[in-house]
Amino acid sequence: MCMNIRKLAICFSIYSYLLCLFALLLSNIYEIGFDLSYGWLYPIMPCFLLYYIVCRLKRWAWIPVLIVLLLLFGEIFTLYFYYTPYSIHIVQLLINTNMQESQGFIREAVLSKPLLYTMLSMCSIGVIAYGVMFAAQQIKYYWKYAIYPILALVITSAVLLSFSYHTLYERFQEEDVTYFVLHRDDKPCYFTPLTRLLNGIAYAHASSFLEEKVKKHLLEAQVETCSFDSPLIVMVIGESYDKYHTPLYNSNYRNTTPFLCNLRDKDSLLVYSDVVAPFNLTNELFHALFSTCPYDSLGRWYDYPLFPAVFKKAGYKVSFLSNQFALHNNDIWNHYTGNIFYNPEMSALQFDYHNSEVYAYDKQLLTLLPDTSALTSSPHLLIIHLMGQHVSYEQRYPSEYSFYTVENTETMFGGYIGKKIVAEYDNSLRYNDDVIRQVIKYIMPLDAVLLYFSDHGEECYDWRDAFMRTSESPIPKEVAKYQYETPLLVFMTEQYTIKHPDLSGDLKAAIHQPIYNSDMSNVLFHLAGIKTSTYYPNRDFLSPLYDPTIPRVLRFEVDYNELMK
């Protein structure tokens, strides 16, 4: 009996170790980016400890075996289903999923391919583990020579894990989710399923403090006066916009934005030349954008009210149409925003209307636009958040917008694949141009101003064989140019330019100012005539007190102004 338990413990420990390696390998296939050159060492100590526990518990050995099986099964399933291992996103998803959503998920998962792949993977690795143990038994005479190398590996693994758990301890003491952003590249706690899961739980712990802080400042948002200078302000937020893929910013590029270029040529569109985002990730950018916190200060975004709540307190109706952050949306990547959009209570403190579902294409989102009579009955702030050019690019537009193909696309990098991806990206820009055309057509008869900008830029085979966004440190100039620079376009209706000549003049005069897009709340307050303690005229590019020398810090690392000199 004792020998059988020992064999079971050895086999299960080998099995668990191979599953841990498989999860690391699968993560790298999905481009999560774990370093396997030393990552394979981390699971050795836990698997050795598992062997010891199973041997000691004997008849109760099924308990740790079951727990470990569930832990490993769960991670491999999430890798196949969500293309991510245990993470912040997965833990937030679990916490925010209600019973009805859980039942729907189970129904979807039971007959899904990811579940089949998970079971096949675990069975196959089980066979391999048994084969490894059987082979080891055949050469057991030589095992006496392997004792010291195995012991060295166990000790090395234990030392590495001690750093992991020390990092996790520090994270559980943290009440600031920004800490997790600043230290997202700290790898020690990412190399075993348990430490990945605990890291997600630590974030959830910090996030619980954040929710209460955000809610407190939403309730305490104050407005001194409001003159309602602009009765209708429309803010359209794009996604992953490489401005060098349009003749608006690159005169030699093919015309991916015919409508906007036509407006510009008629002097009906203001094209701002020097706009930068503090982050190249949507979630971090939205924190900076919606908070009234000056983002190069020592303050944190959640210690300040969010600008939609200020507008609502001032007497504006606020509508939020988002094709990413819909109310109750349980897409896993949205949970990193810290609940400021999909939490019903916090949404109600900011918005009079917030859509509850997302759509395949951005034009479908526009079907939710309110009747124009609702926009003119009271002052209104309309925020439209698009999916824009988010990867995968070919999914951002219907087939009739396939203007560009490999055959009519040229790129210096990437070969055939590069041409294909650039063609798909440019098609998404062409579709985006038509989406903006529809919004402008919608407000054309009204007294309205529209601001369009992107959350961040995008790299698409512009200067190297690469696309999307990256996290190099230090940030190269080229990365700052393509991934952090964004467009900013302003359209004013005829009524608006006639009724608000001062604001119209201020907007026209500022097209070459250096702008930090996270400071946009100050510009919106200026356009609305809102006086509040969190309005900073030195950060408002329409104000005579604007300070163009304010650092525009990228990812808390480097000042864009200094980097690009």
Coordinates of C-alpha atoms in Angstrom, one line a residue, residues 13-328:
S13 CA 3.9 15.1 -9.3
I14 CA 5.4 14.5 -12.7
Y15 CA 1.9 15.0 -14.2
S16 CA 1.4 18.3 -12.4
Y17 CA 4.9 19.6 -13.4
L18 CA 4.2 18.7 -17.1
L19 CA 0.8 20.5 -16.9
C20 CA 2.5 23.6 -15.5
L21 CA 5.0 23.6 -18.3
F22 CA 2.2 23.0 -20.8
A23 CA 0.4 26.1 -19.5
L24 CA 3.6 28.2 -19.8
L25 CA 4.1 26.9 -23.4
L26 CA 0.4 27.6 -24.3
S27 CA 0.7 31.1 -22.8
N28 CA 3.7 31.8 -25.1
I29 CA 1.8 30.5 -28.1
Y30 CA -0.9 33.1 -27.3
E31 CA 1.9 35.7 -26.9
I32 CA 1.5 36.2 -23.2
G33 CA 5.3 36.4 -23.1
F34 CA 6.6 34.2 -20.2
D35 CA 10.3 33.5 -20.4
L36 CA 10.7 29.7 -20.6
S37 CA 14.5 29.8 -20.2
Y38 CA 14.1 29.9 -16.5
G39 CA 10.3 29.7 -16.0
W40 CA 10.5 25.9 -16.0
L41 CA 12.3 26.0 -12.7
Y42 CA 9.5 27.6 -10.7
P43 CA 7.0 24.6 -10.6
I44 CA 9.7 22.1 -9.4
M45 CA 9.4 22.9 -5.7
P46 CA 5.6 22.9 -5.6
C47 CA 5.5 19.5 -7.4
F48 CA 8.2 18.1 -5.0
L49 CA 6.1 19.4 -2.1
L50 CA 3.0 17.8 -3.6
Y51 CA 4.8 14.5 -3.7
Y52 CA 5.6 14.8 0.0
I53 CA 2.0 15.8 0.9
V54 CA 0.4 12.9 -1.0
C55 CA 2.8 10.4 0.6
R56 CA 2.0 11.7 4.1
L57 CA -1.7 11.9 3.8
K58 CA -2.1 8.4 2.3
R59 CA -5.9 7.6 2.5
W60 CA -6.6 11.4 2.4
A61 CA -4.3 11.9 -0.6
W62 CA -7.3 12.4 -2.9
I63 CA -8.0 15.8 -1.4
P64 CA -4.8 17.6 -2.5
V65 CA -4.9 15.6 -5.8
L66 CA -8.4 16.9 -6.5
I67 CA -7.5 20.5 -5.6
V68 CA -4.4 20.5 -7.8
L69 CA -6.4 18.8 -10.7
L70 CA -9.1 21.5 -10.5
L71 CA -6.5 24.3 -10.4
L72 CA -4.6 23.0 -13.4
F73 CA -7.8 22.0 -15.3
G74 CA -9.2 25.5 -14.8
E75 CA -6.1 27.3 -16.1
I76 CA -5.7 25.1 -19.2
F77 CA -9.4 25.6 -19.9
T78 CA -9.1 29.4 -19.6
L79 CA -6.1 29.3 -21.9
Y80 CA -8.2 27.6 -24.6
F81 CA -11.4 29.5 -23.9
Y82 CA -10.0 33.0 -23.2
Y83 CA -6.5 32.7 -24.6
T84 CA -5.0 33.7 -21.2
P85 CA -3.8 31.9 -18.1
Y86 CA -5.0 32.8 -14.6
S87 CA -4.7 36.6 -14.5
I88 CA -6.2 39.8 -13.1
H89 CA -8.8 39.6 -15.9
I90 CA -9.9 36.1 -15.1
V91 CA -10.3 36.8 -11.3
Q92 CA -12.2 40.0 -12.0
L93 CA -14.5 38.1 -14.3
L94 CA -15.2 35.4 -11.7
I95 CA -15.9 38.0 -9.0
N96 CA -18.3 40.0 -11.2
T97 CA -20.2 37.1 -12.8
N98 CA -23.7 36.6 -11.4
M99 CA -25.6 33.3 -11.1
Q100 CA -27.5 33.8 -14.4
E101 CA -24.3 34.6 -16.3
S102 CA -22.6 31.6 -14.6
Q103 CA -25.4 29.3 -15.8
G104 CA -25.1 30.7 -19.3
F105 CA -21.3 30.2 -19.3
I106 CA -21.6 26.6 -18.2
R107 CA -24.1 25.9 -21.0
E108 CA -21.8 27.5 -23.5
A109 CA -18.7 25.7 -22.1
V110 CA -20.0 22.1 -21.7
L111 CA -20.2 21.4 -25.5
S112 CA -17.4 23.7 -26.5
K113 CA -14.2 22.9 -28.3
P114 CA -12.0 24.5 -25.5
L115 CA -13.4 21.9 -23.1
L116 CA -12.7 19.1 -25.5
Y117 CA -9.1 20.5 -26.1
T118 CA -8.6 20.7 -22.3
M119 CA -9.6 17.1 -21.7
L120 CA -7.5 15.8 -24.6
S121 CA -4.5 17.8 -23.4
M122 CA -4.8 16.6 -19.8
C123 CA -5.3 13.0 -20.9
S124 CA -2.3 13.1 -23.3
I125 CA 0.0 14.7 -20.7
G126 CA -1.2 12.0 -18.2
V127 CA 0.0 9.3 -20.7
I128 CA 3.3 11.2 -21.1
A129 CA 3.7 11.5 -17.3
Y130 CA 3.1 7.7 -16.9
G131 CA 5.6 7.0 -19.6
V132 CA 8.2 9.2 -17.9
M133 CA 7.7 7.4 -14.6
F134 CA 7.9 4.0 -16.3
A135 CA 11.1 4.9 -18.1
A136 CA 12.6 6.2 -14.9
Q137 CA 11.8 2.9 -13.2
Q138 CA 13.7 1.1 -15.9
I139 CA 16.9 3.0 -15.1
K140 CA 16.4 3.3 -11.3
Y141 CA 19.9 2.0 -10.8
Y142 CA 21.3 5.3 -12.0
W143 CA 19.0 7.4 -9.9
K144 CA 21.5 7.6 -7.1
Y145 CA 23.6 9.7 -9.4
A146 CA 20.7 12.1 -9.9
I147 CA 19.9 12.8 -6.3
Y148 CA 22.2 15.8 -6.0
P149 CA 21.2 17.5 -9.3
I150 CA 17.5 17.0 -8.4
L151 CA 18.1 18.4 -4.9
A152 CA 19.9 21.4 -6.5
L153 CA 16.9 22.1 -8.8
V154 CA 14.5 21.8 -5.9
I155 CA 16.5 24.3 -3.8
T156 CA 16.8 26.7 -6.8
S157 CA 13.1 26.5 -7.4
A158 CA 12.5 27.2 -3.7
V159 CA 14.7 30.3 -3.8
L160 CA 12.9 31.6 -6.9
L161 CA 9.5 30.9 -5.4
S162 CA 10.5 32.8 -2.2
F163 CA 10.9 35.9 -4.4
S164 CA 7.5 35.2 -6.0
Y165 CA 5.7 34.9 -2.7
H166 CA 7.5 38.0 -1.3
T167 CA 6.2 39.9 -4.3
L168 CA 2.7 38.6 -3.8
Y169 CA 2.9 39.6 -0.1
E170 CA 3.7 43.1 -1.1
R171 CA 0.8 43.1 -3.6
F172 CA -1.7 42.0 -1.0
Q173 CA -0.6 44.9 1.2
E174 CA -1.3 47.3 -1.7
E175 CA -4.4 49.4 -2.0
D176 CA -3.5 51.1 -5.2
V177 CA -4.3 49.3 -8.5
T178 CA -1.9 51.7 -10.3
Y179 CA 0.9 49.7 -8.5
F180 CA -0.1 46.7 -10.6
V181 CA 0.2 48.8 -13.8
L182 CA 3.6 50.1 -12.9
H183 CA 4.8 46.6 -11.9
R184 CA 3.1 44.6 -14.6
D185 CA 6.4 43.4 -15.9
D186 CA 7.5 42.0 -12.6
K187 CA 7.6 38.3 -13.6
P188 CA 8.3 36.3 -10.4
C189 CA 4.7 35.8 -9.5
Y190 CA 3.6 34.7 -13.0
F191 CA 5.3 31.3 -13.4
T192 CA 3.0 28.9 -11.6
P193 CA -0.8 28.6 -11.8
L194 CA -1.2 29.2 -8.0
T195 CA 1.0 32.4 -8.0
R196 CA -0.8 33.7 -11.1
L197 CA -4.2 33.1 -9.4
L198 CA -3.0 34.8 -6.2
N199 CA -1.8 37.8 -8.2
G200 CA -5.3 38.2 -9.6
I201 CA -6.8 37.9 -6.2
A202 CA -4.3 40.6 -4.9
Y203 CA -5.5 42.9 -7.6
A204 CA -9.1 42.2 -6.8
H205 CA -8.3 43.0 -3.1
A206 CA -6.8 46.4 -4.2
S207 CA -9.7 47.0 -6.6
S208 CA -12.2 46.7 -3.8
F209 CA -10.6 49.8 -2.1
L210 CA -10.6 51.6 -5.4
E211 CA -14.3 51.1 -6.0
E212 CA -15.2 52.8 -2.8
K213 CA -12.8 55.7 -3.4
V214 CA -14.2 56.3 -6.9
K215 CA -17.7 56.1 -5.7
K216 CA -16.9 58.6 -2.9
H217 CA -15.5 61.2 -5.3
L218 CA -18.3 60.7 -7.8
L219 CA -20.8 61.5 -5.0
E220 CA -18.7 64.5 -3.9
A221 CA -18.2 66.1 -7.3
Q222 CA -18.8 69.8 -7.0
V223 CA -19.7 72.5 -9.5
E224 CA -19.5 76.2 -8.7
T225 CA -21.2 77.6 -11.7
C226 CA -22.1 76.5 -15.3
S227 CA -23.0 78.9 -18.2
F228 CA -23.8 76.0 -20.7
D229 CA -21.8 77.8 -23.4
S230 CA -21.9 74.7 -25.7
P231 CA -25.4 73.2 -25.6
L232 CA -24.2 70.0 -27.3
I233 CA -20.7 68.6 -27.0
V234 CA -20.0 65.3 -28.8
M235 CA -16.8 63.5 -27.8
V236 CA -16.0 60.5 -30.1
I237 CA -13.2 58.3 -28.8
G238 CA -11.5 56.1 -31.4
E239 CA -9.3 53.1 -30.8
S240 CA -5.7 52.2 -31.9
Y241 CA -5.5 54.9 -34.5
D242 CA -2.2 55.0 -36.5
K243 CA -2.5 58.6 -37.8
Y244 CA 0.4 58.0 -40.2
H245 CA -1.9 55.7 -42.2
T246 CA -4.1 58.7 -43.3
P247 CA -3.3 61.7 -45.5
L248 CA -4.7 63.9 -42.7
Y249 CA -1.2 63.4 -41.1
N250 CA 0.8 61.8 -43.8
S251 CA 0.3 63.6 -47.1
N252 CA 2.0 60.7 -49.1
Y253 CA -0.3 58.0 -47.8
R254 CA -3.3 56.7 -49.7
N255 CA -6.7 58.2 -48.9
T256 CA -8.0 56.0 -46.1
T257 CA -10.2 58.9 -44.9
P258 CA -11.9 60.5 -47.9
F259 CA -14.7 62.1 -46.0
L260 CA -12.5 63.7 -43.3
C261 CA -10.0 64.8 -46.0
N262 CA -12.8 66.5 -47.9
L263 CA -14.0 68.3 -44.8
R264 CA -10.4 69.5 -44.1
D265 CA -10.0 70.7 -47.6
K266 CA -13.2 72.8 -47.2
D267 CA -11.8 74.3 -44.0
S268 CA -14.6 72.6 -42.1
L269 CA -12.4 70.3 -40.0
L270 CA -9.7 71.3 -37.5
V271 CA -6.7 68.8 -37.6
Y272 CA -4.5 69.2 -34.5
S273 CA -0.9 68.3 -35.1
D274 CA 0.7 67.5 -31.8
V275 CA -1.4 65.2 -29.5
V276 CA 0.0 62.5 -27.3
A277 CA -1.5 59.8 -25.0
P278 CA 0.1 58.9 -21.6
F279 CA -0.5 55.2 -22.2
N280 CA -0.7 52.8 -25.2
L281 CA -3.3 50.7 -23.4
T282 CA -7.0 51.5 -23.4
N283 CA -7.7 50.7 -19.8
E284 CA -4.9 52.8 -18.3
L285 CA -5.7 55.6 -20.7
F286 CA -9.4 55.6 -19.8
H287 CA -8.6 56.0 -16.2
A288 CA -6.4 59.0 -17.0
L289 CA -8.9 60.5 -19.5
F290 CA -12.0 60.2 -17.4
S291 CA -10.4 61.3 -14.2
T292 CA -9.9 65.1 -13.6
C293 CA -6.5 64.3 -12.0
P294 CA -3.6 66.1 -13.6
Y295 CA -1.7 63.1 -14.8
D296 CA 1.8 64.2 -14.2
S297 CA 1.0 65.0 -10.5
L298 CA 1.6 62.8 -7.6
G299 CA -2.1 62.2 -7.3
R300 CA -3.9 59.1 -8.4
W301 CA -6.8 59.0 -10.9
Y302 CA -9.3 57.6 -8.4
D303 CA -8.6 60.4 -5.9
Y304 CA -10.5 62.9 -8.2
P305 CA -14.0 63.0 -9.6
L306 CA -14.6 61.7 -13.1
F307 CA -15.6 64.4 -15.6
P308 CA -19.0 62.9 -16.6
A309 CA -20.1 63.1 -13.0
V310 CA -19.1 66.8 -12.9
F311 CA -21.1 67.4 -16.1
K312 CA -24.1 65.7 -14.6
K313 CA -23.9 67.7 -11.4
A314 CA -23.7 70.9 -13.6
G315 CA -27.0 70.1 -15.2
Y316 CA -25.9 68.4 -18.5
K317 CA -27.5 65.3 -19.7
V318 CA -24.7 62.7 -20.2
S319 CA -25.0 59.8 -22.6
F320 CA -22.3 57.1 -23.0
L321 CA -22.4 54.8 -26.0
S322 CA -19.5 52.4 -25.9
N323 CA -18.7 49.5 -28.2
Q324 CA -16.3 48.2 -25.6
F325 CA -17.4 49.2 -22.1
A326 CA -21.1 48.4 -22.1
L327 CA -23.0 48.3 -18.8
H328 CA -22.9 44.7 -17.4

